[in-house]
JSON list of C-alpha atoms in Angstrom, two decimals:
[
{"chain": "A", "resi": 1, "resn": "MET", "atom": "CA", "xyz": [170.39, 89.90, 177.40]},
{"chain": "A", "resi": 2, "resn": "GLY", "atom": "CA", "xyz": [169.69, 88.11, 174.14]},
{"chain": "A", "resi": 3, "resn": "ASP", "atom": "CA", "xyz": [166.35, 88.01, 172.36]},
{"chain": "A", "resi": 4, "resn": "LYS", "atom": "CA", "xyz": [163.94, 85.46, 173.73]},
{"chain": "A", "resi": 5, "resn": "LYS", "atom": "CA", "xyz": [163.22, 82.68, 171.28]},
{"chain": "A", "resi": 6, "resn": "TYR", "atom": "CA", "xyz": [159.84, 80.95, 170.89]},
{"chain": "A", "resi": 7, "resn": "PRO", "atom": "CA", "xyz": [159.19, 77.55, 169.42]},
{"chain": "A", "resi": 8, "resn": "LEU", "atom": "CA", "xyz": [157.73, 77.24, 165.91]},
{"chain": "A", "resi": 9, "resn": "GLU", "atom": "CA", "xyz": [154.45, 75.93, 167.31]},
{"chain": "A", "resi": 10, "resn": "PHE", "atom": "CA", "xyz": [153.89, 79.31, 168.98]},
{"chain": "A", "resi": 11, "resn": "TYR", "atom": "CA", "xyz": [154.12, 81.24, 165.69]},
{"chain": "A", "resi": 12, "resn": "PHE", "atom": "CA", "xyz": [151.87, 78.75, 163.93]},
{"chain": "A", "resi": 13, "resn": "LEU", "atom": "CA", "xyz": [149.13, 79.06, 166.59]},
{"chain": "A", "resi": 14, "resn": "PHE", "atom": "CA", "xyz": [149.41, 82.86, 166.52]},
{"chain": "A", "resi": 15, "resn": "LEU", "atom": "CA", "xyz": [148.81, 83.02, 162.74]},
{"chain": "A", "resi": 16, "resn": "ILE", "atom": "CA", "xyz": [145.79, 80.73, 162.96]},
{"chain": "A", "resi": 17, "resn": "SER", "atom": "CA", "xyz": [144.27, 82.80, 165.78]},
{"chain": "A", "resi": 18, "resn": "TYR", "atom": "CA", "xyz": [144.82, 86.05, 163.87]},
{"chain": "A", "resi": 19, "resn": "PHE", "atom": "CA", "xyz": [143.16, 84.65, 160.74]},
{"chain": "A", "resi": 20, "resn": "LEU", "atom": "CA", "xyz": [140.13, 83.44, 162.71]},
{"chain": "A", "resi": 21, "resn": "PHE", "atom": "CA", "xyz": [139.86, 86.85, 164.41]},
{"chain": "A", "resi": 22, "resn": "LEU", "atom": "CA", "xyz": [139.73, 88.69, 161.07]},
{"chain": "A", "resi": 23, "resn": "THR", "atom": "CA", "xyz": [137.22, 86.25, 159.62]},
{"chain": "A", "resi": 24, "resn": "PHE", "atom": "CA", "xyz": [134.91, 86.63, 162.60]},
{"chain": "A", "resi": 25, "resn": "PHE", "atom": "CA", "xyz": [134.77, 90.44, 162.51]},
{"chain": "A", "resi": 26, "resn": "ALA", "atom": "CA", "xyz": [134.43, 90.53, 158.74]},
{"chain": "A", "resi": 27, "resn": "SER", "atom": "CA", "xyz": [131.39, 88.29, 158.91]},
{"chain": "A", "resi": 28, "resn": "CYS", "atom": "CA", "xyz": [129.86, 90.39, 161.70]},
{"chain": "A", "resi": 29, "resn": "GLY", "atom": "CA", "xyz": [130.18, 93.52, 159.61]},
{"chain": "A", "resi": 30, "resn": "SER", "atom": "CA", "xyz": [128.33, 92.08, 156.58]},
{"chain": "A", "resi": 31, "resn": "ARG", "atom": "CA", "xyz": [125.65, 90.08, 158.37]},
{"chain": "A", "resi": 32, "resn": "GLY", "atom": "CA", "xyz": [123.10, 92.93, 158.47]},
{"chain": "A", "resi": 33, "resn": "ASP", "atom": "CA", "xyz": [123.70, 94.41, 155.00]},
{"chain": "A", "resi": 34, "resn": "PRO", "atom": "CA", "xyz": [120.49, 94.30, 152.83]},
{"chain": "A", "resi": 35, "resn": "LYS", "atom": "CA", "xyz": [120.47, 92.42, 149.58]},
{"chain": "A", "resi": 36, "resn": "PRO", "atom": "CA", "xyz": [120.28, 94.66, 146.52]},
{"chain": "A", "resi": 37, "resn": "PRO", "atom": "CA", "xyz": [116.80, 94.73, 144.87]},
{"chain": "A", "resi": 38, "resn": "GLU", "atom": "CA", "xyz": [116.24, 92.82, 141.70]},
{"chain": "A", "resi": 39, "resn": "PRO", "atom": "CA", "xyz": [116.77, 95.15, 138.71]},
{"chain": "A", "resi": 40, "resn": "TYR", "atom": "CA", "xyz": [113.85, 96.14, 136.42]},
{"chain": "A", "resi": 41, "resn": "ARG", "atom": "CA", "xyz": [113.50, 98.79, 133.75]},
{"chain": "A", "resi": 42, "resn": "GLU", "atom": "CA", "xyz": [110.01, 100.11, 134.48]},
{"chain": "A", "resi": 43, "resn": "VAL", "atom": "CA", "xyz": [107.16, 99.68, 136.91]},
{"chain": "A", "resi": 44, "resn": "GLY", "atom": "CA", "xyz": [104.59, 97.22, 135.63]},
{"chain": "A", "resi": 45, "resn": "VAL", "atom": "CA", "xyz": [101.25, 98.49, 134.31]},
{"chain": "A", "resi": 46, "resn": "VAL", "atom": "CA", "xyz": [97.96, 97.14, 135.67]},
{"chain": "A", "resi": 47, "resn": "LYS", "atom": "CA", "xyz": [96.09, 94.91, 133.21]},
{"chain": "A", "resi": 48, "resn": "ASP", "atom": "CA", "xyz": [92.47, 93.79, 132.72]},
{"chain": "A", "resi": 49, "resn": "LEU", "atom": "CA", "xyz": [90.89, 96.74, 134.57]},
{"chain": "A", "resi": 50, "resn": "LYS", "atom": "CA", "xyz": [87.09, 96.32, 134.62]},
{"chain": "A", "resi": 51, "resn": "ALA", "atom": "CA", "xyz": [84.33, 98.42, 136.17]},
{"chain": "A", "resi": 52, "resn": "SER", "atom": "CA", "xyz": [80.64, 97.69, 136.79]},
{"chain": "A", "resi": 53, "resn": "ARG", "atom": "CA", "xyz": [77.84, 99.31, 138.75]},
{"chain": "A", "resi": 54, "resn": "ARG", "atom": "CA", "xyz": [76.42, 97.56, 141.82]},
{"chain": "A", "resi": 55, "resn": "ASP", "atom": "CA", "xyz": [73.91, 98.56, 144.50]},
{"chain": "A", "resi": 56, "resn": "ASP", "atom": "CA", "xyz": [76.71, 99.58, 146.89]},
{"chain": "A", "resi": 57, "resn": "GLY", "atom": "CA", "xyz": [78.79, 101.51, 144.35]},
{"chain": "A", "resi": 58, "resn": "ILE", "atom": "CA", "xyz": [81.06, 100.93, 141.38]},
{"chain": "A", "resi": 59, "resn": "TYR", "atom": "CA", "xyz": [83.02, 97.69, 141.52]},
{"chain": "A", "resi": 60, "resn": "LEU", "atom": "CA", "xyz": [86.56, 97.60, 140.08]},
{"chain": "A", "resi": 61, "resn": "THR", "atom": "CA", "xyz": [88.73, 94.55, 139.42]},
{"chain": "A", "resi": 62, "resn": "TRP", "atom": "CA", "xyz": [92.22, 94.30, 137.94]},
{"chain": "A", "resi": 63, "resn": "ARG", "atom": "CA", "xyz": [95.18, 91.97, 137.71]},
{"chain": "A", "resi": 64, "resn": "MET", "atom": "CA", "xyz": [98.83, 92.26, 138.66]},
{"chain": "A", "resi": 65, "resn": "PRO", "atom": "CA", "xyz": [101.02, 94.46, 136.47]},
{"chain": "A", "resi": 66, "resn": "LYS", "atom": "CA", "xyz": [102.64, 92.87, 133.48]},
{"chain": "A", "resi": 67, "resn": "ALA", "atom": "CA", "xyz": [106.14, 94.07, 132.65]},
{"chain": "A", "resi": 68, "resn": "LYS", "atom": "CA", "xyz": [109.37, 92.39, 131.66]},
{"chain": "A", "resi": 69, "resn": "ASP", "atom": "CA", "xyz": [111.50, 91.47, 134.66]},
{"chain": "A", "resi": 70, "resn": "PHE", "atom": "CA", "xyz": [109.19, 93.30, 137.08]},
{"chain": "A", "resi": 71, "resn": "PRO", "atom": "CA", "xyz": [108.97, 91.46, 140.43]},
{"chain": "A", "resi": 72, "resn": "THR", "atom": "CA", "xyz": [105.58, 91.55, 142.10]},
{"chain": "A", "resi": 73, "resn": "LYS", "atom": "CA", "xyz": [107.25, 91.91, 145.50]},
{"chain": "A", "resi": 74, "resn": "ALA", "atom": "CA", "xyz": [108.48, 95.34, 144.36]},
{"chain": "A", "resi": 75, "resn": "ILE", "atom": "CA", "xyz": [104.90, 96.70, 144.35]},
{"chain": "A", "resi": 76, "resn": "LYS", "atom": "CA", "xyz": [104.05, 99.11, 147.15]},
{"chain": "A", "resi": 77, "resn": "GLY", "atom": "CA", "xyz": [100.46, 99.73, 146.08]},
{"chain": "A", "resi": 78, "resn": "PHE", "atom": "CA", "xyz": [97.96, 100.94, 143.50]},
{"chain": "A", "resi": 79, "resn": "VAL", "atom": "CA", "xyz": [96.68, 104.50, 143.03]},
{"chain": "A", "resi": 80, "resn": "ILE", "atom": "CA", "xyz": [92.98, 104.63, 142.03]},
{"chain": "A", "resi": 81, "resn": "LEU", "atom": "CA", "xyz": [92.17, 107.53, 139.68]},
{"chain": "A", "resi": 82, "resn": "ARG", "atom": "CA", "xyz": [88.62, 108.59, 138.83]},
{"chain": "A", "resi": 83, "resn": "ALA", "atom": "CA", "xyz": [87.03, 111.18, 136.57]},
{"chain": "A", "resi": 84, "resn": "GLU", "atom": "CA", "xyz": [83.42, 112.31, 136.32]},
{"chain": "A", "resi": 85, "resn": "VAL", "atom": "CA", "xyz": [82.79, 112.54, 132.59]},
{"chain": "A", "resi": 86, "resn": "PRO", "atom": "CA", "xyz": [80.36, 115.26, 131.47]},
{"chain": "A", "resi": 87, "resn": "GLN", "atom": "CA", "xyz": [78.25, 114.70, 128.39]},
{"chain": "A", "resi": 88, "resn": "GLY", "atom": "CA", "xyz": [80.16, 115.54, 125.22]},
{"chain": "A", "resi": 89, "resn": "VAL", "atom": "CA", "xyz": [83.62, 115.20, 126.81]},
{"chain": "A", "resi": 90, "resn": "ARG", "atom": "CA", "xyz": [85.97, 112.40, 125.75]},
{"chain": "A", "resi": 91, "resn": "VAL", "atom": "CA", "xyz": [87.10, 110.12, 128.57]},
{"chain": "A", "resi": 92, "resn": "GLU", "atom": "CA", "xyz": [90.72, 110.78, 127.58]},
{"chain": "A", "resi": 93, "resn": "ASP", "atom": "CA", "xyz": [90.20, 114.52, 128.20]},
{"chain": "A", "resi": 94, "resn": "ALA", "atom": "CA", "xyz": [88.36, 114.21, 131.53]},
{"chain": "A", "resi": 95, "resn": "ASN", "atom": "CA", "xyz": [89.90, 115.46, 134.79]},
{"chain": "A", "resi": 96, "resn": "TYR", "atom": "CA", "xyz": [91.23, 112.44, 136.73]},
{"chain": "A", "resi": 97, "resn": "LEU", "atom": "CA", "xyz": [91.79, 112.73, 140.49]},
{"chain": "A", "resi": 98, "resn": "SER", "atom": "CA", "xyz": [93.28, 110.25, 142.96]},
{"chain": "A", "resi": 99, "resn": "ILE", "atom": "CA", "xyz": [90.57, 108.81, 145.23]},
{"chain": "A", "resi": 100, "resn": "ASP", "atom": "CA", "xyz": [92.40, 106.03, 147.08]},
{"chain": "A", "resi": 101, "resn": "PHE", "atom": "CA", "xyz": [95.59, 104.00, 147.52]},
{"chain": "A", "resi": 102, "resn": "ILE", "atom": "CA", "xyz": [95.40, 100.20, 147.75]},
{"chain": "A", "resi": 103, "resn": "VAL", "atom": "CA", "xyz": [98.12, 98.05, 149.35]},
{"chain": "A", "resi": 104, "resn": "PRO", "atom": "CA", "xyz": [98.38, 94.68, 147.57]},
{"chain": "A", "resi": 105, "resn": "GLY", "atom": "CA", "xyz": [97.62, 91.52, 149.46]},
{"chain": "A", "resi": 106, "resn": "LYS", "atom": "CA", "xyz": [97.90, 87.91, 148.42]},
{"chain": "A", "resi": 107, "resn": "GLY", "atom": "CA", "xyz": [96.57, 86.75, 145.08]},
{"chain": "A", "resi": 108, "resn": "LYS", "atom": "CA", "xyz": [96.76, 88.04, 141.53]},
{"chain": "A", "resi": 109, "resn": "VAL", "atom": "CA", "xyz": [93.34, 89.66, 141.21]},
{"chain": "A", "resi": 110, "resn": "PHE", "atom": "CA", "xyz": [92.42, 92.83, 143.13]},
{"chain": "A", "resi": 111, "resn": "GLU", "atom": "CA", "xyz": [89.12, 94.57, 143.76]},
{"chain": "A", "resi": 112, "resn": "TYR", "atom": "CA", "xyz": [87.85, 97.92, 144.98]},
{"chain": "A", "resi": 113, "resn": "ILE", "atom": "CA", "xyz": [84.40, 99.43, 145.58]},
{"chain": "A", "resi": 114, "resn": "ASP", "atom": "CA", "xyz": [83.93, 103.14, 144.98]},
{"chain": "A", "resi": 115, "resn": "LYS", "atom": "CA", "xyz": [80.95, 104.00, 147.19]},
{"chain": "A", "resi": 116, "resn": "ASP", "atom": "CA", "xyz": [81.08, 107.76, 146.63]},
{"chain": "A", "resi": 117, "resn": "THR", "atom": "CA", "xyz": [79.19, 107.75, 143.31]},
{"chain": "A", "resi": 118, "resn": "ARG", "atom": "CA", "xyz": [75.85, 108.76, 141.84]},
{"chain": "A", "resi": 119, "resn": "ARG", "atom": "CA", "xyz": [73.80, 106.54, 139.58]},
{"chain": "A", "resi": 120, "resn": "ASP", "atom": "CA", "xyz": [73.05, 109.33, 137.10]},
{"chain": "A", "resi": 121, "resn": "LYS", "atom": "CA", "xyz": [76.74, 110.18, 136.57]},
{"chain": "A", "resi": 122, "resn": "THR", "atom": "CA", "xyz": [79.23, 108.67, 134.12]},
{"chain": "A", "resi": 123, "resn": "TYR", "atom": "CA", "xyz": [82.60, 107.73, 135.64]},
{"chain": "A", "resi": 124, "resn": "ALA", "atom": "CA", "xyz": [85.92, 106.68, 134.15]},
{"chain": "A", "resi": 125, "resn": "TYR", "atom": "CA", "xyz": [88.69, 104.92, 136.08]},
{"chain": "A", "resi": 126, "resn": "LYS", "atom": "CA", "xyz": [92.35, 104.12, 135.62]},
{"chain": "A", "resi": 127, "resn": "ILE", "atom": "CA", "xyz": [95.01, 102.72, 137.96]},
{"chain": "A", "resi": 128, "resn": "VAL", "atom": "CA", "xyz": [98.71, 103.48, 138.42]},
{"chain": "A", "resi": 129, "resn": "THR", "atom": "CA", "xyz": [101.18, 101.10, 140.08]},
{"chain": "A", "resi": 130, "resn": "MET", "atom": "CA", "xyz": [103.66, 102.44, 142.66]},
{"chain": "A", "resi": 131, "resn": "ASP", "atom": "CA", "xyz": [106.83, 100.52, 143.55]},
{"chain": "A", "resi": 132, "resn": "LYS", "atom": "CA", "xyz": [108.67, 100.62, 146.89]},
{"chain": "A", "resi": 133, "resn": "ASN", "atom": "CA", "xyz": [110.96, 103.36, 145.59]},
{"chain": "A", "resi": 134, "resn": "ALA", "atom": "CA", "xyz": [107.91, 105.58, 144.90]},
{"chain": "A", "resi": 135, "resn": "ARG", "atom": "CA", "xyz": [108.31, 105.14, 141.15]},
{"chain": "A", "resi": 136, "resn": "MET", "atom": "CA", "xyz": [105.03, 105.23, 139.20]},
{"chain": "A", "resi": 137, "resn": "SER", "atom": "CA", "xyz": [103.91, 103.15, 136.25]},
{"chain": "A", "resi": 138, "resn": "ARG", "atom": "CA", "xyz": [102.14, 104.37, 133.14]},
{"chain": "A", "resi": 139, "resn": "ASP", "atom": "CA", "xyz": [98.35, 104.67, 133.35]},
{"chain": "A", "resi": 140, "resn": "SER", "atom": "CA", "xyz": [96.31, 101.54, 132.89]},
{"chain": "A", "resi": 141, "resn": "LYS", "atom": "CA", "xyz": [93.64, 101.35, 130.22]},
{"chain": "A", "resi": 142, "resn": "ILE", "atom": "CA", "xyz": [90.46, 103.26, 131.07]},
{"chain": "A", "resi": 143, "resn": "ALA", "atom": "CA", "xyz": [87.32, 101.54, 132.39]},
{"chain": "A", "resi": 144, "resn": "ILE", "atom": "CA", "xyz": [83.99, 103.37, 131.99]},
{"chain": "A", "resi": 145, "resn": "VAL", "atom": "CA", "xyz": [80.63, 103.11, 133.76]},
{"chain": "A", "resi": 146, "resn": "ILE", "atom": "CA", "xyz": [77.80, 104.96, 131.99]},
{"chain": "A", "resi": 147, "resn": "GLY", "atom": "CA", "xyz": [75.34, 106.91, 134.13]},
{"chain": "A", "resi": 148, "resn": "GLU", "atom": "CA", "xyz": [71.75, 105.70, 134.14]},
{"chain": "A", "resi": 149, "resn": "ARG", "atom": "CA", "xyz": [70.47, 109.00, 132.73]},
{"chain": "A", "resi": 150, "resn": "ALA", "atom": "CA", "xyz": [72.91, 108.75, 129.82]},
{"chain": "A", "resi": 151, "resn": "GLU", "atom": "CA", "xyz": [71.77, 105.17, 129.19]},
{"chain": "A", "resi": 152, "resn": "ILE", "atom": "CA", "xyz": [68.13, 106.30, 129.12]},
{"chain": "A", "resi": 153, "resn": "GLU", "atom": "CA", "xyz": [68.93, 109.18, 126.79]},
{"chain": "A", "resi": 154, "resn": "GLU", "atom": "CA", "xyz": [70.86, 106.83, 124.52]},
{"chain": "A", "resi": 155, "resn": "ARG", "atom": "CA", "xyz": [67.90, 104.44, 124.36]},
{"chain": "A", "resi": 156, "resn": "GLN", "atom": "CA", "xyz": [65.55, 107.33, 123.68]},
{"chain": "A", "resi": 157, "resn": "VAL", "atom": "CA", "xyz": [67.47, 108.69, 120.68]},
{"chain": "A", "resi": 158, "resn": "HIS", "atom": "CA", "xyz": [64.75, 109.38, 118.13]},
{"chain": "A", "resi": 159, "resn": "GLN", "atom": "CA", "xyz": [64.82, 107.79, 114.70]},
{"chain": "A", "resi": 160, "resn": "PRO", "atom": "CA", "xyz": [62.23, 109.31, 112.35]},
{"chain": "A", "resi": 161, "resn": "GLU", "atom": "CA", "xyz": [59.80, 107.20, 110.38]},
{"chain": "A", "resi": 162, "resn": "ALA", "atom": "CA", "xyz": [60.19, 106.67, 106.65]},
{"chain": "A", "resi": 163, "resn": "PRO", "atom": "CA", "xyz": [58.58, 109.42, 104.54]},
{"chain": "A", "resi": 164, "resn": "THR", "atom": "CA", "xyz": [55.36, 108.42, 102.79]},
{"chain": "A", "resi": 165, "resn": "GLY", "atom": "CA", "xyz": [53.33, 109.82, 99.90]},
{"chain": "A", "resi": 166, "resn": "LEU", "atom": "CA", "xyz": [56.35, 110.45, 97.66]},
{"chain": "A", "resi": 167, "resn": "LEU", "atom": "CA", "xyz": [55.25, 112.09, 94.35]},
{"chain": "A", "resi": 168, "resn": "ALA", "atom": "CA", "xyz": [57.26, 113.32, 91.36]},
{"chain": "A", "resi": 169, "resn": "VAL", "atom": "CA", "xyz": [56.35, 115.73, 88.55]},
{"chain": "A", "resi": 170, "resn": "TYR", "atom": "CA", "xyz": [58.43, 116.69, 85.52]},
{"chain": "A", "resi": 171, "resn": "ALA", "atom": "CA", "xyz": [58.02, 120.39, 84.69]},
{"chain": "A", "resi": 172, "resn": "SER", "atom": "CA", "xyz": [60.19, 123.18, 83.25]},
{"chain": "A", "resi": 173, "resn": "LYS", "atom": "CA", "xyz": [63.09, 120.82, 82.57]},
{"chain": "A", "resi": 174, "resn": "SER", "atom": "CA", "xyz": [63.19, 119.84, 86.26]},
{"chain": "A", "resi": 175, "resn": "ILE", "atom": "CA", "xyz": [61.79, 117.08, 88.47]},
{"chain": "A", "resi": 176, "resn": "ILE", "atom": "CA", "xyz": [59.78, 118.30, 91.45]},
{"chain": "A", "resi": 177, "resn": "LEU", "atom": "CA", "xyz": [59.48, 115.89, 94.41]},
{"chain": "A", "resi": 178, "resn": "THR", "atom": "CA", "xyz": [56.99, 116.19, 97.28]},
{"chain": "A", "resi": 179, "resn": "TRP", "atom": "CA", "xyz": [56.10, 113.90, 100.19]},
{"chain": "A", "resi": 180, "resn": "ASP", "atom": "CA", "xyz": [54.17, 113.88, 103.45]},
{"chain": "A", "resi": 181, "resn": "GLU", "atom": "CA", "xyz": [55.72, 115.75, 106.37]},
{"chain": "A", "resi": 182, "resn": "VAL", "atom": "CA", "xyz": [57.39, 113.67, 109.11]},
{"chain": "A", "resi": 183, "resn": "SER", "atom": "CA", "xyz": [57.26, 114.93, 112.72]},
{"chain": "A", "resi": 184, "resn": "GLU", "atom": "CA", "xyz": [60.37, 115.75, 114.77]},
{"chain": "A", "resi": 185, "resn": "VAL", "atom": "CA", "xyz": [62.87, 115.87, 111.93]},
{"chain": "A", "resi": 186, "resn": "ARG", "atom": "CA", "xyz": [65.84, 118.14, 111.33]},
{"chain": "A", "resi": 187, "resn": "LEU", "atom": "CA", "xyz": [66.03, 117.70, 107.56]},
{"chain": "A", "resi": 188, "resn": "TYR", "atom": "CA", "xyz": [65.23, 115.38, 104.65]},
{"chain": "A", "resi": 189, "resn": "ARG", "atom": "CA", "xyz": [67.78, 113.73, 102.34]},
{"chain": "A", "resi": 190, "resn": "VAL", "atom": "CA", "xyz": [67.04, 113.03, 98.69]},
{"chain": "A", "resi": 191, "resn": "TYR", "atom": "CA", "xyz": [68.77, 110.14, 96.86]},
{"chain": "A", "resi": 192, "resn": "ARG", "atom": "CA", "xyz": [68.76, 109.45, 93.10]},
{"chain": "A", "resi": 193, "resn": "SER", "atom": "CA", "xyz": [69.72, 106.56, 90.83]},
{"chain": "A", "resi": 194, "resn": "ILE", "atom": "CA", "xyz": [69.47, 105.75, 87.14]},
{"chain": "A", "resi": 195, "resn": "VAL", "atom": "CA", "xyz": [68.92, 102.03, 87.81]},
{"chain": "A", "resi": 196, "resn": "ARG", "atom": "CA", "xyz": [65.95, 101.00, 89.98]},
{"chain": "A", "resi": 197, "resn": "GLU", "atom": "CA", "xyz": [67.28, 97.63, 91.09]},
{"chain": "A", "resi": 198, "resn": "ALA", "atom": "CA", "xyz": [70.74, 98.90, 92.07]},
{"chain": "A", "resi": 199, "resn": "THR", "atom": "CA", "xyz": [70.01, 100.00, 95.65]},
{"chain": "A", "resi": 200, "resn": "GLU", "atom": "CA", "xyz": [73.69, 100.78, 96.18]},
{"chain": "A", "resi": 201, "resn": "GLY", "atom": "CA", "xyz": [73.58, 103.06, 93.13]},
{"chain": "A", "resi": 202, "resn": "PHE", "atom": "CA", "xyz": [71.47, 105.70, 94.90]},
{"chain": "A", "resi": 203, "resn": "VAL", "atom": "CA", "xyz": [73.51, 108.86, 95.45]},
{"chain": "A", "resi": 204, "resn": "LEU", "atom": "CA", "xyz": [72.70, 111.73, 97.82]},
{"chain": "A", "resi": 205, "resn": "ILE", "atom": "CA", "xyz": [71.85, 114.73, 95.64]},
{"chain": "A", "resi": 206, "resn": "GLY", "atom": "CA", "xyz": [70.51, 117.20, 98.20]},
{"chain": "A", "resi": 207, "resn": "GLU", "atom": "CA", "xyz": [69.01, 118.04, 101.59]},
{"chain": "A", "resi": 208, "resn": "THR", "atom": "CA", "xyz": [65.98, 120.14, 102.48]},
{"chain": "A", "resi": 209, "resn": "VAL", "atom": "CA", "xyz": [64.17, 121.21, 105.65]},
{"chain": "A", "resi": 210, "resn": "THR", "atom": "CA", "xyz": [60.78, 121.13, 103.93]},
{"chain": "A", "resi": 211, "resn": "PRO", "atom": "CA", "xyz": [59.01, 118.09, 102.38]},
{"chain": "A", "resi": 212, "resn": "ALA", "atom": "CA", "xyz": [59.78, 119.17, 98.83]},
{"chain": "A", "resi": 213, "resn": "PHE", "atom": "CA", "xyz": [62.81, 119.16, 96.53]},
{"chain": "A", "resi": 214, "resn": "THR", "atom": "CA", "xyz": [63.52, 120.25, 92.92]},
{"chain": "A", "resi": 215, "resn": "ASP", "atom": "CA", "xyz": [66.12, 118.33, 90.90]},
{"chain": "A", "resi": 216, "resn": "ARG", "atom": "CA", "xyz": [67.30, 120.59, 88.06]},
{"chain": "A", "resi": 217, "resn": "ASP", "atom": "CA", "xyz": [70.28, 118.48, 87.04]},
{"chain": "A", "resi": 218, "resn": "VAL", "atom": "CA", "xyz": [68.41, 116.15, 84.70]},
{"chain": "A", "resi": 219, "resn": "GLU", "atom": "CA", "xyz": [68.73, 115.17, 81.04]},
{"chain": "A", "resi": 220, "resn": "PRO", "atom": "CA", "xyz": [65.91, 114.78, 78.46]},
{"chain": "A", "resi": 221, "resn": "SER", "atom": "CA", "xyz": [64.39, 111.42, 77.63]},
{"chain": "A", "resi": 222, "resn": "LYS", "atom": "CA", "xyz": [65.91, 109.65, 80.62]},
{"chain": "A", "resi": 223, "resn": "LYS", "atom": "CA", "xyz": [64.58, 107.64, 83.56]},
{"chain": "A", "resi": 224, "resn": "TYR", "atom": "CA", "xyz": [65.44, 108.62, 87.14]},
{"chain": "A", "resi": 225, "resn": "TYR", "atom": "CA", "xyz": [64.64, 106.87, 90.42]},
{"chain": "A", "resi": 226, "resn": "TYR", "atom": "CA", "xyz": [64.29, 108.71, 93.76]},
{"chain": "A", "resi": 227, "resn": "ARG", "atom": "CA", "xyz": [63.95, 107.88, 97.41]},
{"chain": "A", "resi": 228, "resn": "VAL", "atom": "CA", "xyz": [63.87, 110.11, 100.52]},
{"chain": "A", "resi": 229, "resn": "THR", "atom": "CA", "xyz": [64.86, 109.75, 104.18]},
{"chain": "A", "resi": 230, "resn": "ALA", "atom": "CA", "xyz": [64.06, 111.86, 107.25]},
{"chain": "A", "resi": 231, "resn": "THR", "atom": "CA", "xyz": [66.84, 112.76, 109.70]},
{"chain": "A", "resi": 232, "resn": "GLY", "atom": "CA", "xyz": [66.49, 113.75, 113.35]},
{"chain": "A", "resi": 233, "resn": "GLN", "atom": "CA", "xyz": [69.19, 112.62, 115.81]},
{"chain": "A", "resi": 234, "resn": "LEU", "atom": "CA", "xyz": [69.57, 109.66, 113.46]},
{"chain": "A", "resi": 235, "resn": "GLU", "atom": "CA", "xyz": [68.76, 109.10, 109.80]},
{"chain": "A", "resi": 236, "resn": "GLY", "atom": "CA", "xyz": [65.60, 107.08, 109.45]},
{"chain": "A", "resi": 237, "resn": "PRO", "atom": "CA", "xyz": [64.64, 104.38, 106.95]},
{"chain": "A", "resi": 238, "resn": "SER", "atom": "CA", "xyz": [64.07, 105.17, 103.30]},
{"chain": "A", "resi": 239, "resn": "SER", "atom": "CA", "xyz": [60.78, 105.91, 101.59]},
{"chain": "A", "resi": 240, "resn": "GLY", "atom": "CA", "xyz": [59.64, 103.83, 98.69]},
{"chain": "A", "resi": 241, "resn": "VAL", "atom": "CA", "xyz": [61.26, 104.38, 95.29]},
{"chain": "A", "resi": 242, "resn": "ILE", "atom": "CA", "xyz": [59.54, 106.50, 92.68]},
{"chain": "A", "resi": 243, "resn": "GLU", "atom": "CA", "xyz": [60.31, 106.50, 88.93]},
{"chain": "A", "resi": 244, "resn": "VAL", "atom": "CA", "xyz": [60.25, 109.57, 86.67]},
{"chain": "A", "resi": 245, "resn": "THR", "atom": "CA", "xyz": [60.95, 109.84, 82.92]},
{"chain": "A", "resi": 246, "resn": "THR", "atom": "CA", "xyz": [61.93, 113.21, 81.52]},
{"chain": "A", "resi": 247, "resn": "GLU", "atom": "CA", "xyz": [60.55, 114.46, 78.21]},
{"chain": "A", "resi": 248, "resn": "ALA", "atom": "CA", "xyz": [62.46, 115.12, 75.04]},
{"chain": "A", "resi": 249, "resn": "HIS", "atom": "CA", "xyz": [63.41, 118.77, 74.54]}
]
C-alpha cells in the first residue's frame, strides 16, 4: 500500500495548532514568577530623629530613610535602640540595646513612645532600618533626653563670686597680693598686665588655693596691673584691677 497523502491545508492547520500549544504552556509557566526587586546599593538611613520627654514617656519621631535609589517599599521595619547614659559617659560610648521593632505604615513621618523610662535618667536613642532581605542600615544620628536630676544639677553648677578687697604691696623685690576669701572655691587665678586699659592683655601668671599670691617675676621701676578670679566648678567673674609700681633697685 502506498503512503497516504494529506492536503496542504492539513499541514498548515497542524503547524498553527502546534505553535498555539507551545505559546499557551510557555505563558502558563511564567505567569506566577515574581518580578525581581529594584536594585539598591545600601539600606537607607533614618533621618531627622528627635526625642522629647512627655508625661507618658519619651516621644520619638523620625522620617523615612534617605539613600540613593532606595525604594521605600523595600523597608521591612525599624529597630529602636536605647541606652541609659550614666553621668560622665559619652553617648557614643553608652551600651545600646534593642527595645522594639516598628513596622512602617503609611506616611513619611513615624513616631514611637518609650513608656519604660524614668524621669531622673538620661537616655539616648538611635534607629536602624531593616529591609525585606534582613539587611540593616547604618545607625541614625543619636537623639538625647536629659534626666531631670541632671538638668537640676546643671542649673545648680556653682559659680563663685568675684574676689573683693584686693591689695598689693611691693617688698623684697616682689609684689605680694592679698584679697578676701571667697566661699566654696577650689582655687584662685591671678592675672597680670602692663597696660591697665588693655583687658585682653591680662595673662594668667599663677594659681593658688589661699587668698594670697607673691609675684617674684617683676622688674624695677615698672607699673603692673593685677586682677584675680575664684574658681569652683566654673571660673567666676574678675575682681577689680589694682595697680602697683615697683621701686628702683
